[in-house]
Coordinates of C-alpha atoms and ligand atoms in Angstrom, one line a residue:
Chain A
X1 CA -19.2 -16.6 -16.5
X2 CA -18.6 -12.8 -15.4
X3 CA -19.5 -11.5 -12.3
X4 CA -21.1 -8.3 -11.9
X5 CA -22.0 -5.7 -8.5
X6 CA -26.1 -5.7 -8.6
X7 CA -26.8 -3.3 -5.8
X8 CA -25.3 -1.2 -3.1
X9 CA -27.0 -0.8 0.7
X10 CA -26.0 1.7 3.1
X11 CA -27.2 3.0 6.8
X12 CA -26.8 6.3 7.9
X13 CA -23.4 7.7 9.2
X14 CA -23.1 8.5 12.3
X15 CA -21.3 9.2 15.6
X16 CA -23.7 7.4 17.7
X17 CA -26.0 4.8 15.9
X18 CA -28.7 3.5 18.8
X19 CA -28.2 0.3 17.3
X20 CA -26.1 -2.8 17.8
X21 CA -23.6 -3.7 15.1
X22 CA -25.9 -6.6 14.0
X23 CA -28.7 -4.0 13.4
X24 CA -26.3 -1.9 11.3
X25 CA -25.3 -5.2 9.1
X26 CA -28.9 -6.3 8.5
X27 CA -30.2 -3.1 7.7
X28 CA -26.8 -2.3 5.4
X29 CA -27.0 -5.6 3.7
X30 CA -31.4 -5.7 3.1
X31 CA -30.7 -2.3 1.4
X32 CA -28.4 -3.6 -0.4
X33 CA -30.5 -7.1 -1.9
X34 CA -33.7 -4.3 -2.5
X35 CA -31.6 -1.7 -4.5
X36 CA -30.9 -4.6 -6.9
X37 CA -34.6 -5.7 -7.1
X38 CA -34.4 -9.2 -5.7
X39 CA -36.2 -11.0 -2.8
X40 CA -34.0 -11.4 0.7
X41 CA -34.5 -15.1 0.1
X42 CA -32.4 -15.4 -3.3
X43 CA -29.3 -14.8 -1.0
X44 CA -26.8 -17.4 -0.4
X45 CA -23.6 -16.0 -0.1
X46 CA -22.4 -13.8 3.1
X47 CA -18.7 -12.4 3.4
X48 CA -17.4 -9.9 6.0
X49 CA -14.4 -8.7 7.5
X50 CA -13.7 -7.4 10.9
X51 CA -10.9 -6.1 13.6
X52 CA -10.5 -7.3 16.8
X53 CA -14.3 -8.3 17.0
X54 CA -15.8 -4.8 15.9
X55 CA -18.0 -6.9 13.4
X56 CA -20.8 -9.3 13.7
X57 CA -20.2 -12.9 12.0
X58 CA -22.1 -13.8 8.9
X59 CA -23.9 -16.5 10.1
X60 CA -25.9 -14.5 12.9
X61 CA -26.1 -11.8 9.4
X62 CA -28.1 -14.8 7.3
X63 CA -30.2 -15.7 10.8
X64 CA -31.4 -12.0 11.3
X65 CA -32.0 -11.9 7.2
X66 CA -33.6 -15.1 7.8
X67 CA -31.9 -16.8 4.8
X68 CA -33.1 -20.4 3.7
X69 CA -29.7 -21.4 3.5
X70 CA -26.0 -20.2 2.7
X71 CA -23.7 -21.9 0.5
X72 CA -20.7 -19.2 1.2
X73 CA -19.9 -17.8 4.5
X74 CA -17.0 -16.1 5.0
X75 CA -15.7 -14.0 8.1
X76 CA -12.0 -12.7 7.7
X77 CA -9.8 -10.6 10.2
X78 CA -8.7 -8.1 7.7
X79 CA -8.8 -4.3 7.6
X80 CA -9.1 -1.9 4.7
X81 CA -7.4 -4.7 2.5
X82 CA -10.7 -6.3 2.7
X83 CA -13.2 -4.6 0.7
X84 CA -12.1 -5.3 -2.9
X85 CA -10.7 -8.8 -2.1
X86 CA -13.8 -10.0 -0.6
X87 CA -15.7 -8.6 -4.2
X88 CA -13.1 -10.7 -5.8
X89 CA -13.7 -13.8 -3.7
X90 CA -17.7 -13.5 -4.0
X91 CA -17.1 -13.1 -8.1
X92 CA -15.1 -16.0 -8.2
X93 CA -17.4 -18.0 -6.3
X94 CA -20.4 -17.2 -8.7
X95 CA -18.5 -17.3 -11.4
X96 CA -17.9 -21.2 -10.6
X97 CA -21.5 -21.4 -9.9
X98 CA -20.8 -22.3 -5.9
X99 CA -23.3 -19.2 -5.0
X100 CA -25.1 -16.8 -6.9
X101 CA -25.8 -13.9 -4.7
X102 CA -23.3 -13.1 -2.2
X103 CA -23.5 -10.1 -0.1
X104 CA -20.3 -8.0 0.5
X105 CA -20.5 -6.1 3.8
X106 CA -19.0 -4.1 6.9
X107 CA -20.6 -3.1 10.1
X108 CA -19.4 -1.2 13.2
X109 CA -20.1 1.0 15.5
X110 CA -16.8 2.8 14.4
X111 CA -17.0 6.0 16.6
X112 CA -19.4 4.9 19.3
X113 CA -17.7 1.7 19.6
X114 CA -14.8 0.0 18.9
X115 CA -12.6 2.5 17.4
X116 CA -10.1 1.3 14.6
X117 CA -8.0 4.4 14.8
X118 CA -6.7 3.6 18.6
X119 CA -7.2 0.2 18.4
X120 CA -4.2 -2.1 19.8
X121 CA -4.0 -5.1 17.0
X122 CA -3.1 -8.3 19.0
X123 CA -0.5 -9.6 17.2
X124 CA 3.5 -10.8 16.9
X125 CA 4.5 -7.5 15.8
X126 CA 2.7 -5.8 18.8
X127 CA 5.4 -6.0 21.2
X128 CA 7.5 -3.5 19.5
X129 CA 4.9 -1.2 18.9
X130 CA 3.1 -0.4 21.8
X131 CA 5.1 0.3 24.6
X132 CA 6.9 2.5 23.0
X133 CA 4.0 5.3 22.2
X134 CA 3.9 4.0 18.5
X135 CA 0.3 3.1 19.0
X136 CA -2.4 3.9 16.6
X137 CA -2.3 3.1 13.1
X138 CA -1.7 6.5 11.6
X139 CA 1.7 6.3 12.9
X140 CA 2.6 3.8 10.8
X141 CA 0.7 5.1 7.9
X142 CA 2.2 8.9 8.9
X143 CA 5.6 7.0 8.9
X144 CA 5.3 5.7 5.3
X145 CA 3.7 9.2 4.5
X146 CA 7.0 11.1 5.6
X147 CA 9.2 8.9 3.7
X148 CA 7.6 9.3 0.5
X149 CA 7.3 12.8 0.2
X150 CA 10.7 12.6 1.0
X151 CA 12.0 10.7 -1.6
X152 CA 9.1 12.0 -4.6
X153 CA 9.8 15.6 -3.6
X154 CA 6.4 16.6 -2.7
X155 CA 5.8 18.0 1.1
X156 CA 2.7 18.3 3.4
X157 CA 0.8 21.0 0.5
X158 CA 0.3 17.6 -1.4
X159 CA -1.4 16.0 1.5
X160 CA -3.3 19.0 2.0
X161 CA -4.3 19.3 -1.7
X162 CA -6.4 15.8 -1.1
X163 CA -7.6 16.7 1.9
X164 CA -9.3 20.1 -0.3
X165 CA -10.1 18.3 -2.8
X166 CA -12.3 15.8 -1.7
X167 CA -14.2 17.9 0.9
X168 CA -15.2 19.2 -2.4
X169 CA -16.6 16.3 -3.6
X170 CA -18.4 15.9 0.4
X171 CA -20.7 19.2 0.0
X172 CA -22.6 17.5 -2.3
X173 CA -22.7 14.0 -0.5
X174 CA -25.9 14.0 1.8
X175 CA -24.2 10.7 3.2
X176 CA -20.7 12.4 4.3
X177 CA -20.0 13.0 7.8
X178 CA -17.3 16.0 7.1
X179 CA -19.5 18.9 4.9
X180 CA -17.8 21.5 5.2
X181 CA -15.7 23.1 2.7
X182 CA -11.8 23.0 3.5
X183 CA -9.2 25.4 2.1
X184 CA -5.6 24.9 1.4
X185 CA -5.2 28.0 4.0
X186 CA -7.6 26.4 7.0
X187 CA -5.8 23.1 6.6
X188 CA -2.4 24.6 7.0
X189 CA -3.7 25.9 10.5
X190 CA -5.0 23.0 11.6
X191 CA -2.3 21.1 14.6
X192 CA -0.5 18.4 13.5
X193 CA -2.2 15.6 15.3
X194 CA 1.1 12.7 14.3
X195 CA 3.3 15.2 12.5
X196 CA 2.9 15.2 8.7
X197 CA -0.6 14.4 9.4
X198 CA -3.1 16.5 10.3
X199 CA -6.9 16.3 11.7
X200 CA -7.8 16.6 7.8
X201 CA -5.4 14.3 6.7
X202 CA -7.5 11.4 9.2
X203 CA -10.2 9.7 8.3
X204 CA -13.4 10.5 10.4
X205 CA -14.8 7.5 12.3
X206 CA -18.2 6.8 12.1
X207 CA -21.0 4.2 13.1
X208 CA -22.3 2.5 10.0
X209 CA -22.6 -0.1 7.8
X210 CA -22.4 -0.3 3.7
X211 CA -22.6 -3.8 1.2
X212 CA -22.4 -4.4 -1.7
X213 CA -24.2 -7.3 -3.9
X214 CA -22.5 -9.5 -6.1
X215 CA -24.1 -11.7 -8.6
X216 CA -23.5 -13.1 -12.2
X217 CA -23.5 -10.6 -14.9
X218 CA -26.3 -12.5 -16.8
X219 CA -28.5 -12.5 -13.7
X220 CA -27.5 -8.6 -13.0
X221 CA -28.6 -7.4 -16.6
X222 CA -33.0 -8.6 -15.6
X223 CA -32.6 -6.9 -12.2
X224 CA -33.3 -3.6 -11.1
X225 CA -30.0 -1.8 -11.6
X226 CA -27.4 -1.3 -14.5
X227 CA -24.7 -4.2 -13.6
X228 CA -21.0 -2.6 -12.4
X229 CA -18.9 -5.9 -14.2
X230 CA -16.0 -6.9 -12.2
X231 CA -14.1 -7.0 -15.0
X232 CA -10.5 -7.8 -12.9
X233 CA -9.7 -8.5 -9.5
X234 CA -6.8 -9.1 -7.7
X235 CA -5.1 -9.2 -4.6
X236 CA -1.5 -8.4 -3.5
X237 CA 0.9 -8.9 0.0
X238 CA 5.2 -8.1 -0.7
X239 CA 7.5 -9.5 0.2
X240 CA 7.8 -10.0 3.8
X241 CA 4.5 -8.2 4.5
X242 CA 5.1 -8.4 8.3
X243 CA 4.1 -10.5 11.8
X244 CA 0.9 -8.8 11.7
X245 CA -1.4 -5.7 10.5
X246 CA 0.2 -2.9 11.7
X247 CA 4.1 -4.1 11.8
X248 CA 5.5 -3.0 8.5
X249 CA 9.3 -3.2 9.9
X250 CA 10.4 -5.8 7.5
X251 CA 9.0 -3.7 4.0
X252 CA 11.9 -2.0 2.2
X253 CA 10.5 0.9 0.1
X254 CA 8.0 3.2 2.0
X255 CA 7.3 5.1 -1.1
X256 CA 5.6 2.3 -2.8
X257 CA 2.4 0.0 -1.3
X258 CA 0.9 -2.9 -2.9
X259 CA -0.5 -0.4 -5.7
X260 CA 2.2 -1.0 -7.3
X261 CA 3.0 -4.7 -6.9
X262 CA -0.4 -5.3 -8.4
X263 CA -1.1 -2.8 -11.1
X264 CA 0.2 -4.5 -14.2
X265 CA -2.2 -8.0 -13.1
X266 CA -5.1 -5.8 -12.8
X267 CA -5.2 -3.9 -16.1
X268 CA -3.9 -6.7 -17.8
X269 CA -6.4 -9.1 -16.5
X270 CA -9.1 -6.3 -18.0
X271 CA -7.0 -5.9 -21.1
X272 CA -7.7 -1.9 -20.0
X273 CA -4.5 0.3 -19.5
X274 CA -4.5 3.4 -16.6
X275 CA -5.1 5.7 -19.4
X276 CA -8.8 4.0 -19.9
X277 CA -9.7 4.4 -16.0
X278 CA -12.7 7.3 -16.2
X279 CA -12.9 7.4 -12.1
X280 CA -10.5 6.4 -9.5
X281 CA -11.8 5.3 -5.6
X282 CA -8.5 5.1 -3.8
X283 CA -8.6 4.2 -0.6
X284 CA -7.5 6.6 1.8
X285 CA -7.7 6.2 5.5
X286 CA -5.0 9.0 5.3
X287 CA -4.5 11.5 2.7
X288 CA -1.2 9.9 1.8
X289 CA -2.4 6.8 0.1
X290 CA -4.5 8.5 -2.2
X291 CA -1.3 10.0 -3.8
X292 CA 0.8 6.5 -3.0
X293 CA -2.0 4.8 -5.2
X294 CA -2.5 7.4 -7.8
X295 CA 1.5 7.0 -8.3
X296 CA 1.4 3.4 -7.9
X297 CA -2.0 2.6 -9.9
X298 CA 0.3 4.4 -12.9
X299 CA -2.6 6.9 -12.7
X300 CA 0.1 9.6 -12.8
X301 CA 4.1 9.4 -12.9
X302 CA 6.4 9.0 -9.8
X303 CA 6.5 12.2 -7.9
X304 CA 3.7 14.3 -9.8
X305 CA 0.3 13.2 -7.5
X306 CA 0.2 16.1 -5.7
X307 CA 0.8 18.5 -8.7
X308 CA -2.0 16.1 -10.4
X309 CA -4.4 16.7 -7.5
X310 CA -3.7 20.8 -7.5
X311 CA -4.1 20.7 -11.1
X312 CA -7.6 19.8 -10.4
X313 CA -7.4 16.6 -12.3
X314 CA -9.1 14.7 -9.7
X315 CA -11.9 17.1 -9.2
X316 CA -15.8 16.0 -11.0
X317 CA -14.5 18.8 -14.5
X318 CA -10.8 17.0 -14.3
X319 CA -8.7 14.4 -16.0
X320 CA -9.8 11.8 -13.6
X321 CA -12.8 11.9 -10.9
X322 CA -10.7 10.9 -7.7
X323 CA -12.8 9.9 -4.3
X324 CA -15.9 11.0 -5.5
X325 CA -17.5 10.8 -2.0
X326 CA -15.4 12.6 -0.5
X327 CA -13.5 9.3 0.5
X328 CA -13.3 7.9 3.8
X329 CA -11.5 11.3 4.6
X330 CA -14.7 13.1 4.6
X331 CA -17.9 10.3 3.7
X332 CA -16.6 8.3 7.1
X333 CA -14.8 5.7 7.4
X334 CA -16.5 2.2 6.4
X335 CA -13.0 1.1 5.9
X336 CA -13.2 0.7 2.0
X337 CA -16.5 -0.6 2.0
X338 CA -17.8 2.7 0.7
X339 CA -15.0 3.2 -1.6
X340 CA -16.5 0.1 -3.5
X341 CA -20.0 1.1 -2.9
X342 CA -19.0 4.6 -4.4
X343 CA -17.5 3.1 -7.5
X344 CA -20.7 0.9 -7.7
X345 CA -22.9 3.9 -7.5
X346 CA -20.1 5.6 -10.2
X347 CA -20.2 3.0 -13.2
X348 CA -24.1 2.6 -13.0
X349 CA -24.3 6.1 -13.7
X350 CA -26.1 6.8 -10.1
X351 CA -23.8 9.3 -8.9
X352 CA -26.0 12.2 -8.9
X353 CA -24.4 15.7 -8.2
X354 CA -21.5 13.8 -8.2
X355 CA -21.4 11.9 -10.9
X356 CA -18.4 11.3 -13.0
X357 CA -19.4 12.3 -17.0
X358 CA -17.3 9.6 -18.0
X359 CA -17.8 6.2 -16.0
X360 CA -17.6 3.2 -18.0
X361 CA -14.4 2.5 -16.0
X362 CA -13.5 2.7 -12.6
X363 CA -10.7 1.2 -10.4
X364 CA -10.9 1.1 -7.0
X365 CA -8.4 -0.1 -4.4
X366 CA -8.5 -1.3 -0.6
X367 CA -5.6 -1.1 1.7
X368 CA -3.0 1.3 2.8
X369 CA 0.6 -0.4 3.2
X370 CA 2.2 -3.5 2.3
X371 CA -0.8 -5.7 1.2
X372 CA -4.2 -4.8 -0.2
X373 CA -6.5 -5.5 -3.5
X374 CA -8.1 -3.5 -6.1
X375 CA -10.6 -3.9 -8.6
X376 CA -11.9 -2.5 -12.0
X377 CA -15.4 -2.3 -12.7
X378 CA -17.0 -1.4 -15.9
X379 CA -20.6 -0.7 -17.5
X380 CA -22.4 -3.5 -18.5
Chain B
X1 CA 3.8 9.7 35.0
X2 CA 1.4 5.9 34.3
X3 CA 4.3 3.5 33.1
X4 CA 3.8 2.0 29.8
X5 CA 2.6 -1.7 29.2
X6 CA 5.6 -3.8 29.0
X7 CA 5.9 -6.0 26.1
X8 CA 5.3 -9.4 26.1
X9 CA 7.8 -11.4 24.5
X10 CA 7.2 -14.5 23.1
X11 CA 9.1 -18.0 22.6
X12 CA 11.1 -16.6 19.2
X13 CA 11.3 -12.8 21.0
X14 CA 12.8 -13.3 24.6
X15 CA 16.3 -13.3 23.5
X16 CA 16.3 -10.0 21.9
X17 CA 14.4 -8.4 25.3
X18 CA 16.6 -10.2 27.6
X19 CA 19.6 -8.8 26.0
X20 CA 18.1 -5.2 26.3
X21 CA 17.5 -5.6 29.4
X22 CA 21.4 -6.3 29.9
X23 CA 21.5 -3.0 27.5
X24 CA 23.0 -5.0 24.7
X25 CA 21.3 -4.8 21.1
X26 CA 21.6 -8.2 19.4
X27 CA 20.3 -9.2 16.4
X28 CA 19.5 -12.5 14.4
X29 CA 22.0 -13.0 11.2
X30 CA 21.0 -15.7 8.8
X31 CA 24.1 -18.1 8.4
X32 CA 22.6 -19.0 4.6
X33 CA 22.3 -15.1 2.9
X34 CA 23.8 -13.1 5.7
X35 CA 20.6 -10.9 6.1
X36 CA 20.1 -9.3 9.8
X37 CA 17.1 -8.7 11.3
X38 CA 15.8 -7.0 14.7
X39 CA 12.8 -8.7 15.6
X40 CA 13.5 -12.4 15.4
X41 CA 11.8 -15.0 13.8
X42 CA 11.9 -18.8 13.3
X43 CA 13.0 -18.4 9.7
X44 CA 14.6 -15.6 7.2
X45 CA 12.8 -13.6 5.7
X46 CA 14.5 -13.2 2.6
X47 CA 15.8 -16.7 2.1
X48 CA 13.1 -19.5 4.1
X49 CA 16.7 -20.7 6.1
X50 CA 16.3 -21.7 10.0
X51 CA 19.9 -21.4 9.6
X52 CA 20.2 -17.8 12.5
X53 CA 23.7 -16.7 14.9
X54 CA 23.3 -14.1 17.1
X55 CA 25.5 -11.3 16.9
X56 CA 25.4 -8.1 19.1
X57 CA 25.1 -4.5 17.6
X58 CA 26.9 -1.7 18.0
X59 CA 23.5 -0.1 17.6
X60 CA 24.8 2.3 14.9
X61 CA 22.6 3.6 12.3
X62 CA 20.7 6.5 10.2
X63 CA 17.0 7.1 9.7
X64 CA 14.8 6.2 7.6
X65 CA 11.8 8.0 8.2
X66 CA 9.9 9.5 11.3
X67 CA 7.1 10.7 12.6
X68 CA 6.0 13.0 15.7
X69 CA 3.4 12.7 18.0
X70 CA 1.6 16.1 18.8
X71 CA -1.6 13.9 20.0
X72 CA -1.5 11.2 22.5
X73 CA -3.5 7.7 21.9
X74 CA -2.6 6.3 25.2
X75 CA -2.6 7.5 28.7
X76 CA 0.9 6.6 29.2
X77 CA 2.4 8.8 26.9
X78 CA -0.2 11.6 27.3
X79 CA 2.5 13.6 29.3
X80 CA 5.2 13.0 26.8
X81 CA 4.1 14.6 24.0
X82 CA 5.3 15.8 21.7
X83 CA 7.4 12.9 20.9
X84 CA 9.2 11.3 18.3
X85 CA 9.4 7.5 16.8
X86 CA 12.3 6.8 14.2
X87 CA 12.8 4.2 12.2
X88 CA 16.2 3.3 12.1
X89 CA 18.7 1.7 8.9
X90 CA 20.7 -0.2 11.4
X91 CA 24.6 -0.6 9.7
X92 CA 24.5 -4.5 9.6
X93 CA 20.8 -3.5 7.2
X94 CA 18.5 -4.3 10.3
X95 CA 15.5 -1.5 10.8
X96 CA 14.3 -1.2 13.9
X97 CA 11.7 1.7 15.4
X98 CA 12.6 3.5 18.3
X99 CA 12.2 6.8 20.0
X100 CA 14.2 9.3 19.3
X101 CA 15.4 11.1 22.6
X102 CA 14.4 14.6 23.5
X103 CA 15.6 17.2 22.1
X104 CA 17.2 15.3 18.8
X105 CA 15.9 18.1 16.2
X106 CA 15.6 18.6 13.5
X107 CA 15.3 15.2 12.6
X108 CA 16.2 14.2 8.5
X109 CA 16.5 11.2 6.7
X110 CA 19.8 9.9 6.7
X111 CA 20.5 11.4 10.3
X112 CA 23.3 9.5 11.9
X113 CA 21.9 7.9 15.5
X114 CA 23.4 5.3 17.9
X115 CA 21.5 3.1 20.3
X116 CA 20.3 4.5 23.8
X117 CA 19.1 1.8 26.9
X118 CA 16.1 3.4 28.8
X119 CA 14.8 1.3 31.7
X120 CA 11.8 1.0 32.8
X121 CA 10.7 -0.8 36.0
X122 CA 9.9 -4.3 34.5
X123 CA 12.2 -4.1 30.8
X124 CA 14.5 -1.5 28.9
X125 CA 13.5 0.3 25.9
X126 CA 15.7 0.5 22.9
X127 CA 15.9 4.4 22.2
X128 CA 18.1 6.7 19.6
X129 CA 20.3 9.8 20.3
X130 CA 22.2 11.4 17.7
X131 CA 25.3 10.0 16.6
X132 CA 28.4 11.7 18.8
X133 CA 30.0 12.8 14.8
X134 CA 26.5 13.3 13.5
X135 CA 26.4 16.6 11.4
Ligands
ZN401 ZN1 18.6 -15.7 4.6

């Protein structure tokens, strides 16, 4: 059996919500069950992911939804790795038949609230990091950053090109937080905020809350939406991927994340090749990993992403439709939850302004550093 | 100036704080493969072997990468800014992040750097300064 994404859900994004996390998860995740056309009830699979508490369980999830029963529920502490391993966990579970619609969500009151950016991960590895001023995660994402521009020979005009280019993509986006058009020449003037990143480089925190509904392919095709098919899935930590989320002291090459560890499982697991991928949803809580994962996807060669990026490849006329929404850079940051919804939203052909012209195939990846997951969706 | 808060160390750490705080840099070396590393741990990382010595550093190495911070995320280091955290290629193969000590610019990969001891009230901080030969 083949599993298949049935309907995407979504609250408004915000910097203050009015509403509890819970409310945000419900609402996200009773969008989500009506966009595909089915009744609340047929629901029996919950998964979720949260840091340091900034999330609501899935069990009080099913109680506000008032769910029958659940045969899945699943809450892991796991950041933007999450997204497209959770899809793969909820396809594999219907795909054994042990639950047949499983929402996929995240909730938080991400600006209001609980603030991933400057959030202190408990953890082995914290000890090192945080009384030393090496405190919020886009250090250690601005570290890698450095290193690999470095070593590929690209410098911060790359970062800045991805930054351009999908503020593009966010003036059409009714749902993006950042609107405004962004020039190669404004970003250059912007302050460094942790030097090579910039305020434009960052994602933008927001209060929110997106899922996504997974189902079996045969069930998707009689309800309300063309079926996304998860046609591969997969995972991937290095070796020695660390004590704990944010300590990345033990990973030898900086220029090269878990893209690249898992590419060749993915497209082979699809029988699809890079060169078949119509859009591309990289996730990109900094600017840096959407060039990192273009690179390491085999999207484009070793060293060229930014050149790809300038060359206007990734824009809705180019090669290759690249963080369509704008990406967490400029839609907000549902860390990666959004990325999946986007693709979703991509391979039905719901894109709207937006929309890719080609988009039987999209990939899409979660995760910044030394572990994440990806997936490949296709029309059904 | 609000003082940082200390680490904590924990049952596999407090060796390697209590030997900063003597201003020494020692490291775990796995007696099966020969592999250092900074932060220790109940096992290698490279080979599964409980087999560990401890051997002191001279605290010589180069940099890997780097970052600056222009924006503070914490009051403690809201007067410190701009600032600069390094990871370092220790020689034995060990990397290790530290600050890099004012006025070490430009910074570039491959800068030669030795280890610096800055005490704070409660523990000592493993810091950087360019190397005395560094070019
Ligand atoms: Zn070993």
């Amino acid at each position: 059996m083949t599993a298949a994404i049935a309907g995407v859900g979504y609250t408004e994004f915000s910097k203050a919500s009015g509403r509890s996390v819970l409310d945000l998860a419900r609402a996200a995740c009773e969008a989500a069950v009506a966009d595909a056309g089915l009744p609340l009830g047929a629901v029996d699979g919950i998964v979720g992911f949260s840091l340091m508490h900034d999330s609501v369980p899935s069990q009080a999830v099913a109680t506000v939804l008032a769910l029958p029963q659940l045969r899945l529920g699943l809450d892991v502490e796991l950041g933007g790795q999450a997204p497209c391993h959770l899809v793969g966990l909820a396809a594999s579970m219907v795909e054994t038949g042990q639950a047949d619609h499983v929402l996929v969500y995240r909730a938080m009151n991400g600006r209001s609230g609980a603030r991933v950016g400057t959030m202190q991960f408990a953890g082995l590895g914290a000890q090192y990091r945080y009384p030393i001023g090496y405190d919020a995660y886009l250090m250690y994402v601005a570290m890698w950053a450095r290193r690999f521009l470095l070593e590929t020979g690209q410098d911060d005009d790359d970062l800045g090109a991805v930054a351009v280019a999908q503020r593009q993509y966010a003036t059409t986006n009714e749902r993006a937080y950042r609107r405004a058009p962004l020039t190669l020449e404004q970003y250059r003037a912007e302050p460094y905020v942790v030097e090579p990143f910039r305020a434009s480089d960052c994602t933008v925190e927001v209060d929110g809350a997106c899922a996504v509904l997974v189902t079996s392919l045969d069930r998707a095709r009689d309800l309300r939406q063309p079926p996304a098919v998860v046609a591969a899935s997969v995972y991937r930590a290095g070796p020695r991927p660390g004590l704990d989320i944010g300590d990345h002291l033990l990973w030898d090459d900086y220029t090269r994340n878990y893209t690249s560890l898992l590419a060749d499982e993915l497209f082979g697991r699809a029988g699809l090749e890079p060169t078949d991928v119509h859009v591309a949803e990289i996730y990109d809580c900094f600017s840096s990993t959407v060039l990192i994962g273009l690179e390491g996807l085999g999207l484009c060669e070793r060293g060229t992403s930014g050149a790809f990026v300038r060359s206007g490849a990734t824009a809705l006329d180019g090669r290759l439709p690249t963080n369509t929404h704008g990406g967490l850079l400029a839609e907000g940051y549902l860390h990666g939850m959004n990325t999946v919804a986007e693709a979703v939203l991509q391979v039905q052909g719901r894109g709207g302004d937006r929309q890719a012209p080609r988009h039987d195939v999209a990939v899409v990846t979660s995760g910044a550093l030394m572990d994440g997951s990806a997936l490949l969706l296709t029309a059904g | 100036m609000t003082e940082p808060t200390p680490p904590e160390p924990d049952q596999d750490s407090a060796s390697f704080w209590t030997a900063l705080a003597e201003h020494r840099l020692v490291l775990e070396r796995c007696t099966a493969c020969g592999r250092h590393r900074a932060a220790p741990v109940p096992a290698c990382p490279w080979c599964a072997s409980t087999g560990t010595e401890q051997v002191e550093s001279p605290g010589d190495g180069r940099v890997y990468s780097w970052v600056t911070v222009h924006r503070s995320f914490g009051a403690p280091f809201a007067d410190q800014v701009p600032y600069t955290i390094a990871l370092i290629d220790l020689t034995e193969g060990a990397r290790v992040l530290g600050r890099l000590e004012a006025g070490t610019s430009p910074v570039h990969a491959g800068l030669a750097v030795s280890a610096r001891f800055f005490d704070h009230p409660s523990w000592t901080e493993l810091r950087f300064a360019p190397a005395p030969e560094a070019s």
